[in-house]
Structures are given as C-alpha cells and as structure tokens.
XYZ file of C-alpha atoms in Angstrom:
587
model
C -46.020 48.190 -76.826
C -42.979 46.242 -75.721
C -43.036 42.019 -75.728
C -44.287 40.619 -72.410
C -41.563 38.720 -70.913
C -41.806 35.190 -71.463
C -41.942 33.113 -68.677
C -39.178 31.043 -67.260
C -38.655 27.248 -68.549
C -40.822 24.778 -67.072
C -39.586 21.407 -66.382
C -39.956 18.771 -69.152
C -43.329 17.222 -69.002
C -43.237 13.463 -67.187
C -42.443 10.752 -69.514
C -44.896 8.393 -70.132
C -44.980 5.426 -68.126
C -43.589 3.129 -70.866
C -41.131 5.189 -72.382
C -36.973 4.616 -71.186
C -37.186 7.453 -69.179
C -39.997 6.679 -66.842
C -38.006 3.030 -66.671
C -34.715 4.478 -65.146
C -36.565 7.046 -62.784
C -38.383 3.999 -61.424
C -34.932 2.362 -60.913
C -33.415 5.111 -58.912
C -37.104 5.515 -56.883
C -36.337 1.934 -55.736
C -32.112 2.107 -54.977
C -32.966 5.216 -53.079
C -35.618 3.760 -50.848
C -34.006 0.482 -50.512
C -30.682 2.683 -49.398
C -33.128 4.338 -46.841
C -33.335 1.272 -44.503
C -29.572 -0.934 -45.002
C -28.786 2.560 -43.789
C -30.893 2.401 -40.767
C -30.006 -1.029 -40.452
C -25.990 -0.058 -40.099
C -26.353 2.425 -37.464
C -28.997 -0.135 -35.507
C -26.333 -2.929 -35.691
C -23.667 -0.752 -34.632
C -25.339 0.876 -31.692
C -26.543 -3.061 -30.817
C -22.629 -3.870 -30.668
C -21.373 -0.877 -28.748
C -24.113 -2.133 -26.105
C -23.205 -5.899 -26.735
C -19.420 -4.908 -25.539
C -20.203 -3.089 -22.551
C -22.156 -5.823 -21.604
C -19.406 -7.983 -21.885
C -17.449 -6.084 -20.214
C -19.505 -5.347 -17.359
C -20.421 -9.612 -17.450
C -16.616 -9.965 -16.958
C -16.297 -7.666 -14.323
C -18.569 -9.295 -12.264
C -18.416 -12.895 -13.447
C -17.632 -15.167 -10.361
C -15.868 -17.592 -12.034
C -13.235 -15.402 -12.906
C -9.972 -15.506 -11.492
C -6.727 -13.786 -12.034
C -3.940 -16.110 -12.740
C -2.402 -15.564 -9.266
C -3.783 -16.968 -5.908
C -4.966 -14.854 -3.501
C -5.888 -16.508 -0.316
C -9.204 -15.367 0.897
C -9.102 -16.253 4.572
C -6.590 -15.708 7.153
C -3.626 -18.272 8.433
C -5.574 -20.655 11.259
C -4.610 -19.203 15.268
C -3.504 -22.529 16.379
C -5.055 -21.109 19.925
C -7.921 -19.805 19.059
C -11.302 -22.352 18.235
C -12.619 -19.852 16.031
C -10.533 -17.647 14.770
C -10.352 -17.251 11.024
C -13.023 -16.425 8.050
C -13.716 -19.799 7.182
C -14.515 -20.813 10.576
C -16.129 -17.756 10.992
C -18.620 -18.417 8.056
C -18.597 -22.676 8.239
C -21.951 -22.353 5.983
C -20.218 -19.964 3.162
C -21.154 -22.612 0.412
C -23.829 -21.417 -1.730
C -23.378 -17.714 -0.431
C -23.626 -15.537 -3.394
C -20.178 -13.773 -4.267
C -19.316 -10.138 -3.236
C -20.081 -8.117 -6.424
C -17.743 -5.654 -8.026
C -18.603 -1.854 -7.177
C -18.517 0.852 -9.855
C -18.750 -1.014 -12.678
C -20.096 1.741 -15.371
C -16.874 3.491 -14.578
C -14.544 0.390 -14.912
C -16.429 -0.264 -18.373
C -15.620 3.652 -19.459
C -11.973 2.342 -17.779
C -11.552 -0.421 -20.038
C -12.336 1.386 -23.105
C -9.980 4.217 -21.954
C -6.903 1.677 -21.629
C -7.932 0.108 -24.820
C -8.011 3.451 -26.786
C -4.240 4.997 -24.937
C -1.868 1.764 -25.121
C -0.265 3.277 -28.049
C 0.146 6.987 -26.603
C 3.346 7.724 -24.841
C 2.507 8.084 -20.640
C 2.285 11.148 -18.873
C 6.152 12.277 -18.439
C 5.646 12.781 -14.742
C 4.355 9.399 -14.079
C 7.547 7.126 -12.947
C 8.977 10.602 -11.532
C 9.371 12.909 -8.492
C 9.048 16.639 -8.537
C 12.113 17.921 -9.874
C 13.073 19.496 -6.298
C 12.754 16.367 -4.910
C 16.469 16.064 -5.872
C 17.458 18.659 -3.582
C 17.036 16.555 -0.447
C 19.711 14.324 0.486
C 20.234 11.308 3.186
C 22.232 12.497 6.137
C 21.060 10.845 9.211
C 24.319 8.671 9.563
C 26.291 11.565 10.077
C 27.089 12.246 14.351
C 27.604 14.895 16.275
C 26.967 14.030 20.048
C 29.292 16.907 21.345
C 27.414 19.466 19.890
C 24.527 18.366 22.043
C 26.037 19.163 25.595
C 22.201 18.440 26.864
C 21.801 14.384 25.815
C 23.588 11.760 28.176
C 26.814 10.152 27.035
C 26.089 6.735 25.192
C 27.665 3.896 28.293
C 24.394 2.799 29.247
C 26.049 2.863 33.159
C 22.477 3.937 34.786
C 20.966 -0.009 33.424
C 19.751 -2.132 31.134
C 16.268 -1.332 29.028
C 14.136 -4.748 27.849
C 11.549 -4.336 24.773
C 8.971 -6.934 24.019
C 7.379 -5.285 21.011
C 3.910 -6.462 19.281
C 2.574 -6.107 16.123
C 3.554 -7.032 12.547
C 7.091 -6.055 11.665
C 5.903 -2.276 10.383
C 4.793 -1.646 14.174
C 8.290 -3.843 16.092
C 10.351 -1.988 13.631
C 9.325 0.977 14.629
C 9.409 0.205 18.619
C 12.665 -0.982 18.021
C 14.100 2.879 16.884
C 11.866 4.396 19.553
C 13.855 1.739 22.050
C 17.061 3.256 21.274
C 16.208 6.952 20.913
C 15.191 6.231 24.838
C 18.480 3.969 25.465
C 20.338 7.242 24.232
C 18.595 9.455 26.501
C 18.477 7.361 29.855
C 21.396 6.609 29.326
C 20.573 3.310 29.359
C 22.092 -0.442 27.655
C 19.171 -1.825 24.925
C 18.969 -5.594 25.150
C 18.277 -7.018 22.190
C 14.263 -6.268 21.220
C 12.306 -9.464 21.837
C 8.621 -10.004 19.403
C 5.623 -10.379 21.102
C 3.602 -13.619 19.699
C 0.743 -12.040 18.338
C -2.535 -13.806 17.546
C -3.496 -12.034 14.337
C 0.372 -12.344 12.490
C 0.572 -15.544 14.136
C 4.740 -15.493 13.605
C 7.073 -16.863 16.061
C 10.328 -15.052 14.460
C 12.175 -12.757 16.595
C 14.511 -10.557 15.794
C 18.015 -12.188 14.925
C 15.100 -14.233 12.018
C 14.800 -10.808 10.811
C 17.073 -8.410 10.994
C 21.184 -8.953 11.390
C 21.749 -9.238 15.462
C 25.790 -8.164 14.904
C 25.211 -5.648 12.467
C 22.347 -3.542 14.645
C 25.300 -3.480 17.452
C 27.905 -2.463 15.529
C 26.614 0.037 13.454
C 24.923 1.463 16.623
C 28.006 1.239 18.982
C 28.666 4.548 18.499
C 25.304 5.570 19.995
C 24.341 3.222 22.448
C 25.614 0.147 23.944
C 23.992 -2.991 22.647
C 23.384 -6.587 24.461
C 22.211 -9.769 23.497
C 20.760 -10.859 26.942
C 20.437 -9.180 30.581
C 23.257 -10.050 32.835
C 22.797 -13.153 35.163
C 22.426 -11.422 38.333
C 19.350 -9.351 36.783
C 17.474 -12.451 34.842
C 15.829 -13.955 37.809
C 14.364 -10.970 39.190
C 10.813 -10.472 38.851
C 10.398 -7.312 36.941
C 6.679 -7.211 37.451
C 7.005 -7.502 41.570
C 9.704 -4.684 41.751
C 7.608 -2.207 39.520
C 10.192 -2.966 36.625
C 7.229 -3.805 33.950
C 5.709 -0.570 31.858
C 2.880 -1.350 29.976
C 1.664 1.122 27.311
C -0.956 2.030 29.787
C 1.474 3.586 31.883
C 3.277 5.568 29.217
C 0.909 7.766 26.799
C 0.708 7.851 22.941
C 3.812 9.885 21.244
C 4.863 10.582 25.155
C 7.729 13.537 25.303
C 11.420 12.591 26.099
C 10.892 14.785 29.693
C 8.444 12.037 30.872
C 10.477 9.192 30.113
C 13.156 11.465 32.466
C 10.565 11.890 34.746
C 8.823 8.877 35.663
C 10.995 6.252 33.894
C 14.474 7.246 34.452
C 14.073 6.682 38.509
C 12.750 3.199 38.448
C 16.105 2.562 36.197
C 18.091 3.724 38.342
C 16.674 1.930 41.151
C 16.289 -1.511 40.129
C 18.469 -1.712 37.328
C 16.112 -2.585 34.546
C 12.793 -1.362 32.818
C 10.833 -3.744 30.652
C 8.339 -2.223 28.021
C 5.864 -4.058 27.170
C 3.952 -3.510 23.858
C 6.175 -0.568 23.346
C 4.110 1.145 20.242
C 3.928 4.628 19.007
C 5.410 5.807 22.825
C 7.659 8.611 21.809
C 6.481 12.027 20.030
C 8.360 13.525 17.056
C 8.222 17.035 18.388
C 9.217 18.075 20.732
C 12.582 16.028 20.631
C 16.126 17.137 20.764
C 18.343 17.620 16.992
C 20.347 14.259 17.617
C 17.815 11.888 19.611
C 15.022 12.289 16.375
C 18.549 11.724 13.754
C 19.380 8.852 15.650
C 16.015 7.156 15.544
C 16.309 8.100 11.686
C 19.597 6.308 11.918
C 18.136 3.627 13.580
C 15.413 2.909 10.757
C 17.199 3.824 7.486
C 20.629 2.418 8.260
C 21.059 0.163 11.549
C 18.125 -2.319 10.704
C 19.145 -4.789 7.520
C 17.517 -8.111 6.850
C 19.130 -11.384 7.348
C 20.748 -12.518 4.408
C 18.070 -15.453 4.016
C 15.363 -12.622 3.065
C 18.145 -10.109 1.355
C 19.105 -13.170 -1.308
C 15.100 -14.004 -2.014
C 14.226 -10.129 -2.006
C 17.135 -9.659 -5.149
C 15.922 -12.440 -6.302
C 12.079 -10.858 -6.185
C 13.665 -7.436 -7.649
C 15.527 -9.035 -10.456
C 12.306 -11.486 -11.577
C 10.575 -8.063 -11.743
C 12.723 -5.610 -13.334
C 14.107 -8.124 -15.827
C 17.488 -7.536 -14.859
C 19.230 -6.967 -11.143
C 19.236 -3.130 -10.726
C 22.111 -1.066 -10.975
C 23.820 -0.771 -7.208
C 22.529 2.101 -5.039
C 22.458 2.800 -1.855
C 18.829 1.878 -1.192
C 19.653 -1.324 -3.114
C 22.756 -1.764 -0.734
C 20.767 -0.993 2.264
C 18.019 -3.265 1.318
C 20.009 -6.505 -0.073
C 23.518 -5.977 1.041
C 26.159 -7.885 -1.468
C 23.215 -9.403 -2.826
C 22.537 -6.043 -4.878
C 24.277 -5.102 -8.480
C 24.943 -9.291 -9.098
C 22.684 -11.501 -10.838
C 21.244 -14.201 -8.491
C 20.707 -17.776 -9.446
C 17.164 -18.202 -11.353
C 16.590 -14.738 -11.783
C 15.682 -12.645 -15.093
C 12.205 -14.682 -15.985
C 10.258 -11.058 -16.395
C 10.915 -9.149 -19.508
C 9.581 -6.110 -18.108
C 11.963 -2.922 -17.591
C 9.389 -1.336 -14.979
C 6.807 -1.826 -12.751
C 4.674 -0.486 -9.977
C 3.890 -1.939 -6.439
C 0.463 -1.664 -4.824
C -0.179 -2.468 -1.500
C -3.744 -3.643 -1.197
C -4.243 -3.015 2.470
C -7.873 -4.743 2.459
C -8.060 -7.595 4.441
C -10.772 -8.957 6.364
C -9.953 -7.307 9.908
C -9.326 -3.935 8.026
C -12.469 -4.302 6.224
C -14.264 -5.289 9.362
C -12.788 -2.621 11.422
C -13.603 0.095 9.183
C -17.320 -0.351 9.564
C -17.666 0.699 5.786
C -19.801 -0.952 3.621
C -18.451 -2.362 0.323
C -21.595 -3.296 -1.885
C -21.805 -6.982 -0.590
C -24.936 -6.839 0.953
C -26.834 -8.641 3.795
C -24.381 -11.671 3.503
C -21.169 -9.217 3.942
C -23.044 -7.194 6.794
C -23.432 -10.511 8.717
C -20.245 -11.972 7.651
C -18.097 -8.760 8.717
C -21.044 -7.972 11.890
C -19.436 -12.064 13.076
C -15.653 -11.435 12.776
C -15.629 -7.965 15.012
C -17.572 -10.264 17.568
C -14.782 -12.632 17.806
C -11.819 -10.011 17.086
C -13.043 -6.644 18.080
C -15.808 -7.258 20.639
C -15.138 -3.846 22.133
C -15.531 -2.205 18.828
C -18.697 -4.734 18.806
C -19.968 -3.438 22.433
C -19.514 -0.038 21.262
C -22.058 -0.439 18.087
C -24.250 -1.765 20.603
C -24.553 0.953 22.875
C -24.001 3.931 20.396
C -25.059 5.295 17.417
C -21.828 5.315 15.543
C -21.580 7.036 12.103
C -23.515 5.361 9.119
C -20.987 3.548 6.681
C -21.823 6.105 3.895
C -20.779 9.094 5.832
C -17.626 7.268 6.713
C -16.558 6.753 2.665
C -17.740 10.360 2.145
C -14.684 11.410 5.362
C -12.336 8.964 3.719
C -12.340 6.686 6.244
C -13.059 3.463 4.312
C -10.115 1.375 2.622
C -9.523 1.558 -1.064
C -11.381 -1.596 -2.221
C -9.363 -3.114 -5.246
C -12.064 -1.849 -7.604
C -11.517 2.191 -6.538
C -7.637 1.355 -6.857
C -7.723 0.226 -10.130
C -9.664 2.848 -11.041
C -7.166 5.984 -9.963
C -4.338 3.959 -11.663
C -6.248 4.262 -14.916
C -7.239 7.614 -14.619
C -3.455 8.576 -14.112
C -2.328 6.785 -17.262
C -1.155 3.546 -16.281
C -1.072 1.539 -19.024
C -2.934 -1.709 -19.816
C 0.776 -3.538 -20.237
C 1.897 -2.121 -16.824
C 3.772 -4.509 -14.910
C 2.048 -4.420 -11.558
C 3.243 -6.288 -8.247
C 0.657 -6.829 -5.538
C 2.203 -6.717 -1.766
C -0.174 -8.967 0.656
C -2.268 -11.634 -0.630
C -4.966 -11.649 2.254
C -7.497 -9.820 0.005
C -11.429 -9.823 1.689
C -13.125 -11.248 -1.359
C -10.314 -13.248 -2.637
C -10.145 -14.029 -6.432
C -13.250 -12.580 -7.154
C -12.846 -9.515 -5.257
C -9.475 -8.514 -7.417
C -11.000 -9.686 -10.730
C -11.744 -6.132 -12.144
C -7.946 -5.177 -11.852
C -6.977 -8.590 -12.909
C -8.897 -7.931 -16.166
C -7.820 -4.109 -17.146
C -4.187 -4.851 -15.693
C -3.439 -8.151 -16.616
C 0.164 -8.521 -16.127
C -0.747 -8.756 -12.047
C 2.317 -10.813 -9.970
C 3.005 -11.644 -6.535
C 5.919 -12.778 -4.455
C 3.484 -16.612 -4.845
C 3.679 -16.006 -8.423
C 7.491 -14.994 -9.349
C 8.801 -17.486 -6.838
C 8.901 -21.301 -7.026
C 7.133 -23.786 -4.010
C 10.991 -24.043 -2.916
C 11.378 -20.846 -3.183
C 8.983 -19.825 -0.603
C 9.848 -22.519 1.367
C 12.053 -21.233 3.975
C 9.163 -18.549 4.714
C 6.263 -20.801 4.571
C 4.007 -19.559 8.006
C 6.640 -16.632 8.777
C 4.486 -13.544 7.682
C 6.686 -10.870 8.878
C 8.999 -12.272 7.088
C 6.817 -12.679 3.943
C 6.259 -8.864 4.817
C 10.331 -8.206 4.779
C 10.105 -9.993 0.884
C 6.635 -7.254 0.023
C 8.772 -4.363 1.575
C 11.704 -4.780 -0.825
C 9.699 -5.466 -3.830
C 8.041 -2.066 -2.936
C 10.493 -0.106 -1.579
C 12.716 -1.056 -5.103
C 9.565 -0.566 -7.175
C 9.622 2.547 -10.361
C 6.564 3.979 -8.857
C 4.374 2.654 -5.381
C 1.196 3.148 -5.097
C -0.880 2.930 -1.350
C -4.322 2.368 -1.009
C -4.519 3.267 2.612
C -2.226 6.543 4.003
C -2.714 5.349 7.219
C -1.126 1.892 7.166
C 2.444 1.647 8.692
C 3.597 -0.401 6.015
C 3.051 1.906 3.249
C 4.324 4.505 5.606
C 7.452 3.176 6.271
C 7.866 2.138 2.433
C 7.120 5.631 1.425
C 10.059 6.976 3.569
C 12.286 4.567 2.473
C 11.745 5.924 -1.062
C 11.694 9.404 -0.269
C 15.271 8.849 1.858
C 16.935 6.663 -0.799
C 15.324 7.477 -3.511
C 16.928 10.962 -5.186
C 13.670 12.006 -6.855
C 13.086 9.020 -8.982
C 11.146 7.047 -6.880
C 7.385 8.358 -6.816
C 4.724 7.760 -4.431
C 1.578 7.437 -5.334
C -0.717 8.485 -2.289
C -4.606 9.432 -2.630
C -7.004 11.357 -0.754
C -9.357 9.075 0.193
C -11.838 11.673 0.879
C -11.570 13.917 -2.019
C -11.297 10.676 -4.227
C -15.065 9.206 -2.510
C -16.075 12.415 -3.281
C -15.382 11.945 -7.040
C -16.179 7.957 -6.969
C -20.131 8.967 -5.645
C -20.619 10.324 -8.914
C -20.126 6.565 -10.788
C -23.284 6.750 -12.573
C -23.003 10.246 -14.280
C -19.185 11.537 -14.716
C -17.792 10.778 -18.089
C -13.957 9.513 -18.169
C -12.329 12.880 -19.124
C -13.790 14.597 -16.061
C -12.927 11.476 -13.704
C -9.385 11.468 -15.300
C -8.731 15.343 -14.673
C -9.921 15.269 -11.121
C -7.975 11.999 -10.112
C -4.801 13.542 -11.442
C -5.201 16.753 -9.895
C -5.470 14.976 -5.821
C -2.621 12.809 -6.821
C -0.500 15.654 -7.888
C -1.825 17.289 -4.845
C -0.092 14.813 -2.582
C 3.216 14.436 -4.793
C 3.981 17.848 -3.803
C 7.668 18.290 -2.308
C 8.098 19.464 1.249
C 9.626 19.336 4.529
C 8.073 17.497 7.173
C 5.104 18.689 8.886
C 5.203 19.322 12.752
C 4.629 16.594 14.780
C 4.202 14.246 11.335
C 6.361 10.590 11.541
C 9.807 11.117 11.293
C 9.742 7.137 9.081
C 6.808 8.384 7.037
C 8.145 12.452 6.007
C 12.183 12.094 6.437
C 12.687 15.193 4.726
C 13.859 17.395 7.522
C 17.184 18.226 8.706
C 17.844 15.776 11.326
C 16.940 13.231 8.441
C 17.649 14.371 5.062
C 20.065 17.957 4.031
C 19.009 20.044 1.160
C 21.986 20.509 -1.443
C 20.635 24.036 -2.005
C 21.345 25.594 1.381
C-alpha cells in the first residue's frame, strides 16, 4: 500500500516563556497595543480641532465687539424739523440691548473655509466680464433726427414755460429731470431749470446747479429744447396754485402716456402760460412713446446730466485711490469726470489694487423697516423696526393694524426682503470672489451698523468706503450733502470692474447698471440676483453643503447676466439696450 500523505507543517511550538523568543514577541505585543490608542488619540485631537475652528469661526462671526476697520454709521443724519426722527431717538433706551446676531452662520463657516482653500486658484474667467455679445451693442442716443419724426412738435418752447420741483434722493430728481424734458419736447414747451424738493428723509438742501453743470444741461440740450434758468418776470408773481397751474402727482398717473400729457396738460399751458409739477416721479411710461421722445430722455440721462466739477475732481480722485492708478480715458470716464479723467489727481494712487468690485448695500433702517421682513434680531428688532414705521410710515403702520398682511417668512420666500449683508457676502463667495478682493461699499447707513457688516468684514477684509479712501478734508466740502455723497458712490460704482446690487429694485443700482451697460462695451459686469430663487436656496442653511450652494448661486447669477434687448415697458435708464438707446454693430 502507498505512504499516507504526511500532514502539512504545523507552526513551531511556543517558546518558553524565558527563552529570547518569547522576550521579543512580548515586545511587539506591547508596541502594537500601545500604537492602538496614540492612534485613536490622533484622530480624537484632530476631529477636536476641526470643531475648535469652526467654533472660532462661528465666535467671530457673531462676536459684538467686532468691527470692520471702516465706520459705518448706524443711525440716520438728525431731521432738524422733526422731534423724533432718527434711530437713536427712536430707541433713547438702546444701551444694554443685546446686538442683532448674524444669520446663516453654518454657511458663512463652510464660506470661510471655501475662500481659505481657493485663494491660490485662478477665478472663474467670466467673473470681471460681460457675455461676449454684449459687445455688439453700442451707445447711440446722442445722435438726432427730429425731421424724420414729422409727428413731435418743433423744439421753441413758444406754447410756455414748464416748472419741476422734483423729490427724492438724486436717483429719483435725476430721473424727473429726463422725464421733464421728454414732456418739454412734446408740449412744446421751455424747461426752467428743475428745482429739488427739501426732503425730510435725505435731508439735503442742494439743488441742481450743486449737482449737476447748469450751462452744460442747456447747451448740450439746445438742440432739443429750449432751456431757462428762471420764469420770466411777468409770470413769477402769479399764483400757480389759484389759476390751476400746480399738478401734483395725484393728478397725473404712474408711467402716464405722452397722449394724456396732450390731453389734459397741454391746454392749461396754453392757457396760463405755465405748468408746475410737483413731485414729478415715475410720470411718463416707456411704451408706448414715440422713436425720438424715449432717445431723447436717453440723451438726457447718459449725456446732458454731468456733475459739477467739485464732485467730478473727488470722484477721480475716489477711482484712482481704488484702481491704483487713474483709468485709461473712455467715454464713460469722460462722461463721468470730464478733464478730470486719464490725469493723475493730487493725492491719489494710495491702493495697490488693479481691481475691485462695488456693492451697494441698500439696507438701511427705513428699507429694513418698510420691508416688513424679519432679519433674525428678535423681539428687540420687531419693536425697534414696529417704532420707526410709526413715526415714518404710519400708513404702512395703519395698514398692519387693520389687515392681515403677509407673514415676514412668506415675504423672503417671494423675494421681497433686502439682501442683508450676511446673504450678500455669501453669493459673492459662492461665485468665486476671492478673499483678497478689493471691495468698495456704496452707502454707509447700514441697519445694524458695525456689527451687522462684521461677517463680510471678516471673509472680505480688504472692505473701503468713500470715509475710508478719503481724508476729513477731503470730505469736507460734502459734509451733510447726501446726494452729493450719492454723486461720489455713483462714480465709484459706475467705474467699478464688476458691481454687484443687493436690491434690483433700488433706483440707484438701476441707474448704475445702465450706465455700465451704455458705456461699458461688455467689460463692465453686473452682478444682479434673484432674490427669490436665491431665499429659496438660503432656507436650506442648515443642510446644503458648499458645492451644491456654489452651483446653484452661479447658475441665477448667470441667469440674470444674460444679454438682451430691453423688455416692453422695462426702464429705458435701467435696460438701454434698445434702438432708441444703444445700435447693434451686427445689423
């Protein structure tokens, strides 16, 4: 019979327990299980600091003592006529309040780390440009051709004299002022130089000739419509009011069409001689309107109206400070600063930067109020904000009373609530900003103050204003003047690489927009968000990761950087790009 197989090798026997064998195995027993733990004990402490950090990061985002290293005034100028008419007044017992916390803080942590991790990667390419067909739209409203319209009067002004006294800020007189001479042109009417309405909320005293250049305006406009300085004796004692001279904007209606300004204001012209519009806001429609009337009012806005050369010199010098060096000369630069553009300007050239972007914060205390949104403050901000629409908006007050109005969520969830600096910061990160980015800030009447603009003072920290890049002396000259202040914020945005608006609905960024789109040849972007698809994305703070939050941000924005011509019926200052504005190069 065959061999049985032999069995397979057994392991050596254990050495005994005092032999060198037994010694070493003992050895590597112990470096194995003391491994075990230090192991254990890396991963714990590592964990420990990744939770350590986003503490501290979250501690700093909230931290009340914070403060960016530019002043933002927290409270409206004082009304001089008014016993209580500003914040402070508003809220005498403010001390020991506690502070208005920063929203969405998880997501400005994940924010933070995201900047930290990208300030070495190049930026998105399309980020300081337009859509490449942006480039096919060109300014043309200063071009005139009167006899081609047989059906608009001739430009004598023989059937009398037209009187503005326009309110508002300088966004809402600037554009009375280009609705005052679209009608001028079509009655057939002389435009007396506009007069500002003293208003109790801008609390400015300038009129025009403190703004704008007086001879200029007349000149450039002769060609269109006759142009005075001041009604002719015989007409300035009469009283306008007792001869049914005086139209209020009761008496006209919102975005009214040329054919009733015919109708009912054309006869009381011709009768006594002079109209006087009071108020004078959004009174004239942008469609229907004839070719010529709607170029002229573009005229109007984009080339009849420059700023005195007090604000032009201080606005190069604004532009310089922030580019590092005083632009090359273009036209929007000539437009803007006159022969203060493409020359260096005493004390300029203190900011090494080579780019920057503009935000306009528009979230001050009587937007916030107005909006009846809530922004995470509270009982204190409920009955802080519930107090200043008693004293500023007691209508919108009396209406709350009386009717159920929609709850502040459902109004952020619409859009309807302004950006608060916390949800701007945000969409700049998620479209690739850097941490570096040179940022200016137009406004400085932020609802919160310091502490309210401390989380984008901490992930952009190279934050200026117009307070901050020019001296005390500087400023002097424009010291309680805020529409003139304004005229120094709309330069250093219009001029801006990229601007960014918080609110699509504010007249300011609306006219700064279309000032960029008419000068700006496709390399000026715009940065304008859906505020309701963005809310939308925002509710979901305490679950969406950064990459999600990042893709969806950038996909509204490049939503709303899309290139096209102006919508029917959409402002003429906000969407230029039509043909009685802007001519496309392609056609």
């Amino acid at each position: 019979m065959p061999e049985a197989a032999s069995p397979p090798p057994l392991l050596p026997p254990p050495a005994s327990a005092s032999s060198p064998a037994a010694s070493v195995l003992r050895t590597r027993r112990r470096r194995r299980a003391w491994r075990r733990p230090r192991g254990l004990l890396c991963w714990g402490a590592l964990v420990a600091f990744f939770f350590l950090m986003n503490w501290w990061m979250f501690s700093r985002l909230q931290d009340p003592a914070t403060r960016p290293r530019f002043r933002l005034r927290r409270h409206p100028p004082r009304a001089t006529n008014s016993s209580l008419s500003t914040l402070e007044e508003v809220n005498a017992t403010e001390k020991g309040k506690r502070p208005h916390p920063v929203m969405l803080t998880r997501l400005l942590a994940l924010a933070a780390h995201a900047l930290a991790e990208v300030d070495n990667r190049p930026e998105p390419k399309d980020l300081w440009k337009e859509p490449i067909n942006a480039t096919l739209w060109k300014p043309c409203s200063d071009q005139r051709d009167w006899e081609a319209s047989g059906n608009i009067s001739s430009s004598e002004g023989t059937n009398g004299y037209i009187i503005i006294s326009a309110n508002g800020g300088i966004n809402q007189q600037r554009v009375a002022i280009c609705n005052a001479v679209t009608i001028s042109r079509l009655l057939n009417a002389t435009l007396v130089i506009p007069k500002f309405l003293y208003s109790n909320v801008w609390l400015d005293k300038s009129q025009f000739r403190d703004i704008y250049q007086e001879d200029y305006f007349i000149k450039y406009l002769k060609p269109d419509i006759r142009i005075v300085k001041e009604l002719p004796l015989e007409l300035q004692s009469l009283d306008l009011e007792a001869i049914g001279s005086l139209v209020n904007d009761t008496d006209v209606m919102k975005e009214a069409k040329p054919s009733i300004y015919v109708k009912k204001i054309l006869p009381i012209l011709l009768k006594n001689r002079v109209v006087h519009f009071v108020g004078f806001g959004n009174r004239l429609s942008f469609d229907p309107i004839p070719f010529q009337l709607q170029r002229l009012r573009c005229r109007c806005n984009f080339h009849a109206l420059r700023f005195v050369h007090k604000i032009q010199e201080t606005g190069a010098l604004l532009v310089e400070r922030l580019h590092g060096h005083m632009p090359h000369l273009s036209p929007l630069q000539d437009n803007l600063l006159g022969h203060f553009a493409g020359k260096s300007v005493p004390g300029g050239n203190r900011n090494g930067s080579s780019k920057y972007l503009a935000v306009h914060l528009r979230f001050e205390i009587d937007m916030v109020a107005y909006s009846m949104c809530y922004f995470g403050g509270g009982k204190d901000e409920e009955e802080e904000l519930e107090m200043y629409r008693q004293i500023h908006f007691p209508a919108l007050t009396e209406i709350k009373r009386t009717t159920k109005l929609p709850s502040a969520a459902f109004l952020r969830s619409e859009g309807k609530c302004p950006l608060a600096p916390e949800e701007a910061v945000l969409m700049l990160a998620a479209i690739g900003f850097k941490r570096r980015t040179s940022i200016y800030i137009a406004g400085a009447e932020i609802y919160g103050g310091g502490r309210r603009m401390a989380a984008i003072s901490r992930l952009y920290p190279a934050l200026v204003t117009k307070e901050t890049l020019l001296s005390p002396s500087e400023l002097e000259p424009f010291r309680n003047f805020s529409s003139q202040l304004a005229a120094l914020d709309f330069i250093a945005c219009a001029s801006a690489d990229a601007f960014a608006m918080t609110d699509p609905g504010s007249q300011f960024s609306s006219l700064v927009q279309g000032y960029r789109m008419y000068y700006g040849g496709g390399d000026l972007p715009t940065l304008r968000p859906n505020k309701r698809r963005l809310a939308s994305i925002l509710v979901k703070n305490a679950t969406i990761e950064w990459k999600e939050f990042e893709t969806r941000v950038n996909k509204l924005i490049q939503q709303t950087k899309q290139v096209h011509e102006r919508p029917i019926a959409r402002s003429i200052f906000r969407h230029p790009r039509c043909p009685e504005c802007m001519c496309r190069t392609d056609n």
